Coordinates of C-alpha atoms in Angstrom, one line a residue:
X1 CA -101.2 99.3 14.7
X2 CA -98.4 100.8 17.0
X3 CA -95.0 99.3 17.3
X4 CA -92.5 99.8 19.3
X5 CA -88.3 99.2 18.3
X6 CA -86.7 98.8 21.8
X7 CA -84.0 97.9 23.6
X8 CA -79.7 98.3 23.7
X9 CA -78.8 97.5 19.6
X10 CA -76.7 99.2 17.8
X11 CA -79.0 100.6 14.3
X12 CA -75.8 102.5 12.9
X13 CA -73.8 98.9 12.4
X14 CA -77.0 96.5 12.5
X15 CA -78.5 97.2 9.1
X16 CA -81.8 95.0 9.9
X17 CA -83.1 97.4 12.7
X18 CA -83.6 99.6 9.5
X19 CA -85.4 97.4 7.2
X20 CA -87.6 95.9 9.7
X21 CA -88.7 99.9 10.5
X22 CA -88.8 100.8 6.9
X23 CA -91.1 97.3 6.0
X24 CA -93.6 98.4 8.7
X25 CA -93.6 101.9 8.0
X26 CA -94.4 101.0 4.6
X27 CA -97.8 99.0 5.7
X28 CA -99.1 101.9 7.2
X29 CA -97.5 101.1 10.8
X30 CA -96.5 103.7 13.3
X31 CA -93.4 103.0 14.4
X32 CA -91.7 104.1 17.3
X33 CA -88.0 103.6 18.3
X34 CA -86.7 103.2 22.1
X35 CA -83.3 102.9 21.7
X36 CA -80.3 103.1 24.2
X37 CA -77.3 101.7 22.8
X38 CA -74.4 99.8 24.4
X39 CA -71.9 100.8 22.7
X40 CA -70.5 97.3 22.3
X41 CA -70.7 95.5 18.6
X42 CA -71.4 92.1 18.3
X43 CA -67.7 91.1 18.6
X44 CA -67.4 92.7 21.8
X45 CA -70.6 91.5 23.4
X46 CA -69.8 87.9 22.4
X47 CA -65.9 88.6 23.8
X48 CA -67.8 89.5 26.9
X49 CA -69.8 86.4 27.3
X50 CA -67.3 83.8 26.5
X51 CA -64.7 85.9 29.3
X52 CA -66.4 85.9 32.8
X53 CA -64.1 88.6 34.4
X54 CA -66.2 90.8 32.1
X55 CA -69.4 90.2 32.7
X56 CA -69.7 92.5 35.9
X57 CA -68.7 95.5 33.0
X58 CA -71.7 94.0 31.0
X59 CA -73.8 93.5 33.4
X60 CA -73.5 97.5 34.6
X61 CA -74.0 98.9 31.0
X62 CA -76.8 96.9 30.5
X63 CA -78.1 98.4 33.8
X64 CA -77.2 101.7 33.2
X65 CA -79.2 101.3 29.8
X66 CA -82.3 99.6 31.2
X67 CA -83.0 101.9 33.9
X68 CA -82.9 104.8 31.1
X69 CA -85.2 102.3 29.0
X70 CA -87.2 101.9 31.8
X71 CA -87.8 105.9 32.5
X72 CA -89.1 105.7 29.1
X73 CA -91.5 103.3 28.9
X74 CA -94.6 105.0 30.0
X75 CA -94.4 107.7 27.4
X76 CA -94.7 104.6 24.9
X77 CA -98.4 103.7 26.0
X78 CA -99.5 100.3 25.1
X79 CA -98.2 99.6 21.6
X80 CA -99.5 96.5 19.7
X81 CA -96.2 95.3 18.3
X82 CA -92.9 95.4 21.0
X83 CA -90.0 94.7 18.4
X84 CA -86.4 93.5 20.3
X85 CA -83.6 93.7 17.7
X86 CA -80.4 91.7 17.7
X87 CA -78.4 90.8 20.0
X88 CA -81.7 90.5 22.5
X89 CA -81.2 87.9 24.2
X90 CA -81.0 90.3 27.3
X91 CA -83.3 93.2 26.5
X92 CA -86.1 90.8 25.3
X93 CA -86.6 90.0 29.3
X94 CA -87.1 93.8 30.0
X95 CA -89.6 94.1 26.7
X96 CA -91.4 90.8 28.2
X97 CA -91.6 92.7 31.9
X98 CA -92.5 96.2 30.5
X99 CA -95.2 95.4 27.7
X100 CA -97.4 92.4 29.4
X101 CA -100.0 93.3 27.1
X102 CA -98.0 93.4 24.2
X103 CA -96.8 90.9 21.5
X104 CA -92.7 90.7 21.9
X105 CA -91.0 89.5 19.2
X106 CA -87.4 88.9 18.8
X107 CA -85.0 89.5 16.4
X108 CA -83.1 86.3 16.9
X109 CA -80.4 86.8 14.0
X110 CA -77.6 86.3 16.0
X111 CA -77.5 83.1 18.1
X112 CA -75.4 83.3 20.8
X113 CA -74.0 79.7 20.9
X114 CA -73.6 79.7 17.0
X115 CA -71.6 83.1 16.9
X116 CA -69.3 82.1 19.4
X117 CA -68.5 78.5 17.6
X118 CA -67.8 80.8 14.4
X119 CA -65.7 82.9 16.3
X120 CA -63.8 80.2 17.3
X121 CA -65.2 79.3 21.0
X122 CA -65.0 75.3 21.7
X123 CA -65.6 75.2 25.6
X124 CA -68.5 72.6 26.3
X125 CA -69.3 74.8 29.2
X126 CA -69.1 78.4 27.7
X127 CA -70.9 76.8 24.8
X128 CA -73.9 75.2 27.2
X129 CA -74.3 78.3 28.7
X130 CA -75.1 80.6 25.6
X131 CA -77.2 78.0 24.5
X132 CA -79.5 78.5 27.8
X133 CA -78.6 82.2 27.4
X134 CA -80.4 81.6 23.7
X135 CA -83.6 79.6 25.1
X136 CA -83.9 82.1 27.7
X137 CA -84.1 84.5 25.3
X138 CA -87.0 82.9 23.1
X139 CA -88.9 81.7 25.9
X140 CA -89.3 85.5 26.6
X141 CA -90.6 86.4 23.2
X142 CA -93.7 85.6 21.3
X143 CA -92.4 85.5 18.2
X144 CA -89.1 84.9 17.1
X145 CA -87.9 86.0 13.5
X146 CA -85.1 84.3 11.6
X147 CA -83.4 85.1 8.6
X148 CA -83.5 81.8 6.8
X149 CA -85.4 78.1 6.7
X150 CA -82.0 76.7 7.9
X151 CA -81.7 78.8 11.0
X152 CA -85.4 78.0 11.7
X153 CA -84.5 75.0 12.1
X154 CA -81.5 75.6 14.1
X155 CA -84.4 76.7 16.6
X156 CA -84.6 74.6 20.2
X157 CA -87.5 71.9 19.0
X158 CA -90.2 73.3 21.5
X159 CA -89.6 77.3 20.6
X160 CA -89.5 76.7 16.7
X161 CA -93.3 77.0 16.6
X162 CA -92.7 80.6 17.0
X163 CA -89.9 81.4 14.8
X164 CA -90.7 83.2 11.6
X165 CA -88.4 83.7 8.2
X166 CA -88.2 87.1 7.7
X167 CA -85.2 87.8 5.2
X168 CA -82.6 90.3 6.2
X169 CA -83.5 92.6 2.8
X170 CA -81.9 95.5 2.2
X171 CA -82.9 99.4 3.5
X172 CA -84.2 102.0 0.8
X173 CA -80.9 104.0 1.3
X174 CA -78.9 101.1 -0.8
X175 CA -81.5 100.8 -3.0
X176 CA -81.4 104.4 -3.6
X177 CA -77.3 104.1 -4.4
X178 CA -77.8 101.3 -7.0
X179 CA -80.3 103.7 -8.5
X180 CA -77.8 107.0 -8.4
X181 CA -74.5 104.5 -9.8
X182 CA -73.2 104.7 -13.1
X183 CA -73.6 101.5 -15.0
X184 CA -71.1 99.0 -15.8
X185 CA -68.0 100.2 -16.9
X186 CA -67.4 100.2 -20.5
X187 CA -63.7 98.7 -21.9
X188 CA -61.0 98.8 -21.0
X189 CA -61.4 99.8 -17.5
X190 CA -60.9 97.6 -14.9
X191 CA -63.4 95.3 -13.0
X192 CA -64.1 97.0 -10.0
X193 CA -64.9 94.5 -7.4
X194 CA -65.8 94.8 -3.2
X195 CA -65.9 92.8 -0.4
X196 CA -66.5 95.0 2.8
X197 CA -67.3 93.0 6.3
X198 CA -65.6 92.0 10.3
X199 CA -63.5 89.3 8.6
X200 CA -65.0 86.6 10.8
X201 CA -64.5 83.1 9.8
X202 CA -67.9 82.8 8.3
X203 CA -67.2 85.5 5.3
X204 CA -63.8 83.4 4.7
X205 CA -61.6 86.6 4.0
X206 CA -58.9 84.0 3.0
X207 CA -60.8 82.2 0.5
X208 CA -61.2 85.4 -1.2
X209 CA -57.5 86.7 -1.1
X210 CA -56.5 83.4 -2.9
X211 CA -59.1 83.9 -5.3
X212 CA -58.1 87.3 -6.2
X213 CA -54.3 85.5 -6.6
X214 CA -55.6 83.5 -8.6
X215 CA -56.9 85.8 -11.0
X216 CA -53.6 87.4 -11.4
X217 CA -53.9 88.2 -15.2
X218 CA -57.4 89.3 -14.8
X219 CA -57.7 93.6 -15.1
X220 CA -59.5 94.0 -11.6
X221 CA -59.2 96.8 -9.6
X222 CA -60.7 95.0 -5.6
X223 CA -61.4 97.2 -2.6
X224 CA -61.5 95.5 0.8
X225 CA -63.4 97.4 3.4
X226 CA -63.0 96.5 7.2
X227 CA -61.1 95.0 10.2
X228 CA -61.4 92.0 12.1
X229 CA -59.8 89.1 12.5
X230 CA -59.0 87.1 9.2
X231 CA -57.6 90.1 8.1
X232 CA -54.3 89.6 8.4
X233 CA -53.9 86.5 6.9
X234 CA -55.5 88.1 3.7
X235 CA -53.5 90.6 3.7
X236 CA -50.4 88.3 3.8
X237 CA -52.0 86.4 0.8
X238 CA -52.4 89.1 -1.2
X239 CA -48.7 90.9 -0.5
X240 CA -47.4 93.4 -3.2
X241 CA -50.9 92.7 -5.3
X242 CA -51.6 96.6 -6.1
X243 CA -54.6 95.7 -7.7
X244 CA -55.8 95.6 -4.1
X245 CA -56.9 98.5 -2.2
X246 CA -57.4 97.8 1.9
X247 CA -59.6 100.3 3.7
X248 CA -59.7 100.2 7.5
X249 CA -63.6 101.8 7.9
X250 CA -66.5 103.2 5.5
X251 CA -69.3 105.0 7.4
X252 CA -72.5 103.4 7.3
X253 CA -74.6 105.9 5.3
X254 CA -71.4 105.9 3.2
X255 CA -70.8 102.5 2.5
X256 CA -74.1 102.0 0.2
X257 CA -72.9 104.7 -2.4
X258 CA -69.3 103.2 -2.1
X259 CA -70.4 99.5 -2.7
X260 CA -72.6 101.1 -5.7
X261 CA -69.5 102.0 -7.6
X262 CA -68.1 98.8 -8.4
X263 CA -69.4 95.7 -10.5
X264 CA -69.2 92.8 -8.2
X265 CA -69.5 92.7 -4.5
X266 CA -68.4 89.4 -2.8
X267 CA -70.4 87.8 -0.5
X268 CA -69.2 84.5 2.0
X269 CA -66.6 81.4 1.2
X270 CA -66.1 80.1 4.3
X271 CA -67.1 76.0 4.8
X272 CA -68.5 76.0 8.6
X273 CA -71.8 75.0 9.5
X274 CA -73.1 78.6 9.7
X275 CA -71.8 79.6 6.3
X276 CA -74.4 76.6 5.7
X277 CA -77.5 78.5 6.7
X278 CA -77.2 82.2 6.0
X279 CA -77.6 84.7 3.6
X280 CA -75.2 87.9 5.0
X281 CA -76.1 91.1 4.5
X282 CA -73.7 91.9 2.2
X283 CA -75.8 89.8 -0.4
X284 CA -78.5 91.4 -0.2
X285 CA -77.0 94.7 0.0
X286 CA -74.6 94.2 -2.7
X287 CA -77.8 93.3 -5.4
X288 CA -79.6 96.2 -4.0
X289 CA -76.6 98.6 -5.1
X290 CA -76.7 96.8 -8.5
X291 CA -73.7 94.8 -8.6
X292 CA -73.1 91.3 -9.7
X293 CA -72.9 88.9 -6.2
X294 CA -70.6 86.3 -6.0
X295 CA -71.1 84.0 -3.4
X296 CA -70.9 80.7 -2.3
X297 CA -73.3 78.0 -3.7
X298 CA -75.6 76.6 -0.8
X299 CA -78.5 76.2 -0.4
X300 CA -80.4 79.4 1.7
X301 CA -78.4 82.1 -1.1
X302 CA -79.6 80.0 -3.8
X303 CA -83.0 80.0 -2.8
X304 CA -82.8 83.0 -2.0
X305 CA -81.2 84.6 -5.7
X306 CA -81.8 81.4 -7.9
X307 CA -80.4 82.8 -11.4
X308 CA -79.7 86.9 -10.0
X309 CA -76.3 85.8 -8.4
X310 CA -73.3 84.1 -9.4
X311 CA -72.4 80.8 -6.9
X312 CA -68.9 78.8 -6.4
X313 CA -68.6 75.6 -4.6
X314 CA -67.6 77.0 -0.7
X315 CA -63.9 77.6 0.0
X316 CA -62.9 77.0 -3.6
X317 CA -60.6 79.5 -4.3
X318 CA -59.8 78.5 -7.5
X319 CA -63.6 78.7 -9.2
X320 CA -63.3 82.2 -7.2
X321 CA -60.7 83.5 -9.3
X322 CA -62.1 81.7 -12.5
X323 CA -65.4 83.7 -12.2
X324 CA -63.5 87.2 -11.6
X325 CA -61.3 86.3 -14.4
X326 CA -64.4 85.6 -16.7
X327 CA -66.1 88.3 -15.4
X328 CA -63.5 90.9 -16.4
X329 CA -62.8 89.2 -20.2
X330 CA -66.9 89.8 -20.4
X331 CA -67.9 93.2 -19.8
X332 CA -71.4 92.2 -21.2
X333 CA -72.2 89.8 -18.9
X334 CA -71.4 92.4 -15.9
X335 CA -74.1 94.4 -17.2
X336 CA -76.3 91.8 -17.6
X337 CA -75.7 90.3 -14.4
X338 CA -75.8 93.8 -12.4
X339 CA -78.8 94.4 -13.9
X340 CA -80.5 90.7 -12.7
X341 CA -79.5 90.9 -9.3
X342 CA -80.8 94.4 -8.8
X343 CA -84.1 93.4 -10.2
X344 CA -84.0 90.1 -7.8
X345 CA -83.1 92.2 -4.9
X346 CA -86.8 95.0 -5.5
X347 CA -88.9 92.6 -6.3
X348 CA -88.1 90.3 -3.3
X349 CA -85.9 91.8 -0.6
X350 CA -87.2 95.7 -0.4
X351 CA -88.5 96.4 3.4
X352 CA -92.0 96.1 2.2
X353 CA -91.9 92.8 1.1
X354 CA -89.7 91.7 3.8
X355 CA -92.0 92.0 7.0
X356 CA -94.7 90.3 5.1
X357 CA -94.3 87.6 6.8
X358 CA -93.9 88.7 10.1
X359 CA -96.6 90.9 9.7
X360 CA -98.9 87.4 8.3
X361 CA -97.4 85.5 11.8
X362 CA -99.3 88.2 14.1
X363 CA -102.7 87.9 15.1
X364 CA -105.1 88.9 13.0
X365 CA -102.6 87.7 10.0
X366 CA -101.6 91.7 10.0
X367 CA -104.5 93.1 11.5
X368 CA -104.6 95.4 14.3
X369 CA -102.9 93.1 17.4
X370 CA -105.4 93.5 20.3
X371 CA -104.1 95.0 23.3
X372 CA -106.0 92.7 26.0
X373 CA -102.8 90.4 26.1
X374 CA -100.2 88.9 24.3
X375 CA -101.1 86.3 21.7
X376 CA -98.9 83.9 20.3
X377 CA -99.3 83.2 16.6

């Protein structure tokens, strides 16, 4: 089987593009990647959609960036397998135009509609209109993978016959970090402790600052990675805490080896509907370097970790800085638990095991996809 990674996304700042390639590469697929990046991140392209005096500046890049696509295509041939990673919801229409033949499937992570309401959008028209934006989009495809059960069922009622869980995972280059890292510090050092992300609402950055307030007789040394827009407020939270170390940007293939030297990586607190029905990549990430993940308790991230992580109710600060405060009296039990959630994290949420069951929705149930037309699974 030949597939075929295409379209505008961003792989150094979208982590899934390289599990999805890493999965099929490990099940003997040849994988090919047509790629011509925007250069916007998901912030901006969402800023963009919910500002109309933009959209002409959008609407050229993604121009610019389909005719190069375009020039492209017939070097490609007639692969099997046409993959569209997030944000598609344009560059699945020129996947659908290019490759009749082939099976499309999106990589429909990111709804429109729903990242806007997290980012605080609450115009009924802006709103309707990335909702059609987000049909569009999966009308196009063939198959439509989602991270999670709940955002299956997020799916418009006549497209969710389509839409396949495939878990975000975690690539082989954080695997590989948890596997280089010392392990748990001994005594009396401090409990080193992460949370790296954009700060949107979802991840509930303030939560997480009171938490750490909380804990203000624990011995924790925290490292907060990123930029965005709850920042601030946690920074006001946690004023004059110099247990707190604030870092503006990590690299990519950095950020594994960095996350990989601490004990607990934090996952998302916030209380919104979306918080609801993810599992961020941080989680899986975070078990895949080795540490203990502390999240919130609902119901996709314990299905997906059962026993392997630690939950608190979401948006309770408090429990938050109970469980760092226990955490760092208990050295033990970080070992214990670093070592669960790492095993968790290979058995089920390696890129092999991932794309199963994409691979299971095509035709053939994995088998070579016939190039005679697109089939819908």
């Amino acid at each position: 089987m030949r597939a075929v990674l295409f379209g505008t996304y961003q792989a150094a700042t979208h982590p899934r593009v390289a599990v999805l390639a890493e999965g099929l590469r490990a099940h003997g697929i040849d994988v090919t990647e047509c790629n011509e990046p925007l250069g916007i991140d998901t912030a901006g392209r969402v800023a963009m959609l919910q500002q109309p005096w933009r959209l002409p500046l959008l609407a050229w890049l993604i121009a610019r960036a389909w005719l190069r696509l375009a020039r492209r295509r017939r070097a490609l041939g007639r692969p099997d397998l046409v993959i569209v990673p997030y944000l598609a919801h344009f560059d699945v229409h020129l996947a659908r135009a290019l490759f009749r033949r082939s099976v499309v499937v999106l990589d429909h992570l990111v709804s429109a509609s729903d990242t806007a309401r997290d980012r605080g959008a609450t115009g009924g028209v802006k709103l309707w209109a990335l909702s059609r934006l987000d049909g569009a989009a999966l009308a196009a495809a063939d198959v439509a993978i989602v991270d999670t059960a709940e955002h299956r069922d997020f799916v418009p009622a006549r497209h969710r016959s389509k839409a396949v869980v495939v878990p975000v995972g975690a690539s082989k280059m954080w695997f590989d970090a948890g596997a280089a890292a010392p392990g748990a510090a001994p005594d009396p050092n401090p409990l080193r402790v992460i949370f790296f992300g954009l700060y949107t609402p979802l991840q509930g950055a303030p939560v997480i600052a009171q938490g750490i307030r909380r804990a203000s007789g624990a011995d924790l040394r925290v490292t907060m990675v990123g930029s965005g827009q709850d920042r601030p407020e946690a920074e006001r939270l946690l004023t004059g805490d110099q247990r707190v170390e604030w870092i503006d940007w990590v690299e990519a293939d950095e950020l594994p080896a960095v996350v990989a030297a601490h004990d607990v990586c934090l996952g998302v607190f916030d209380t919104g509907p979306k918080a609801q029905r993810v599992v961020p990549n941080k989680v899986y990430q975070g078990a895949a370097a080795g540490c203990v993940v502390v999240t919130s308790d609902t119901a996709p991230q314990r299905r997906a970790f059962g026993d392997a992580a630690l939950y608190v109710p979401a948006g309770d600060h408090r429990e938050l800085g109970r469980v760092l405060a226990d955490l760092a009296a208990d050295r033990g039990e970080v070992s214990r638990r670093r070592r669960a959630a790492a095993d968790a994290a290979a058995a089920r949420f390696a890129p092999a095991m991932v794309v199963v069951p994409l691979l299971d929705a095509l035709p053939g149930a994995g088998a070579r996809v016939p190039s005679s037309g697109a089939r819908k699974p």
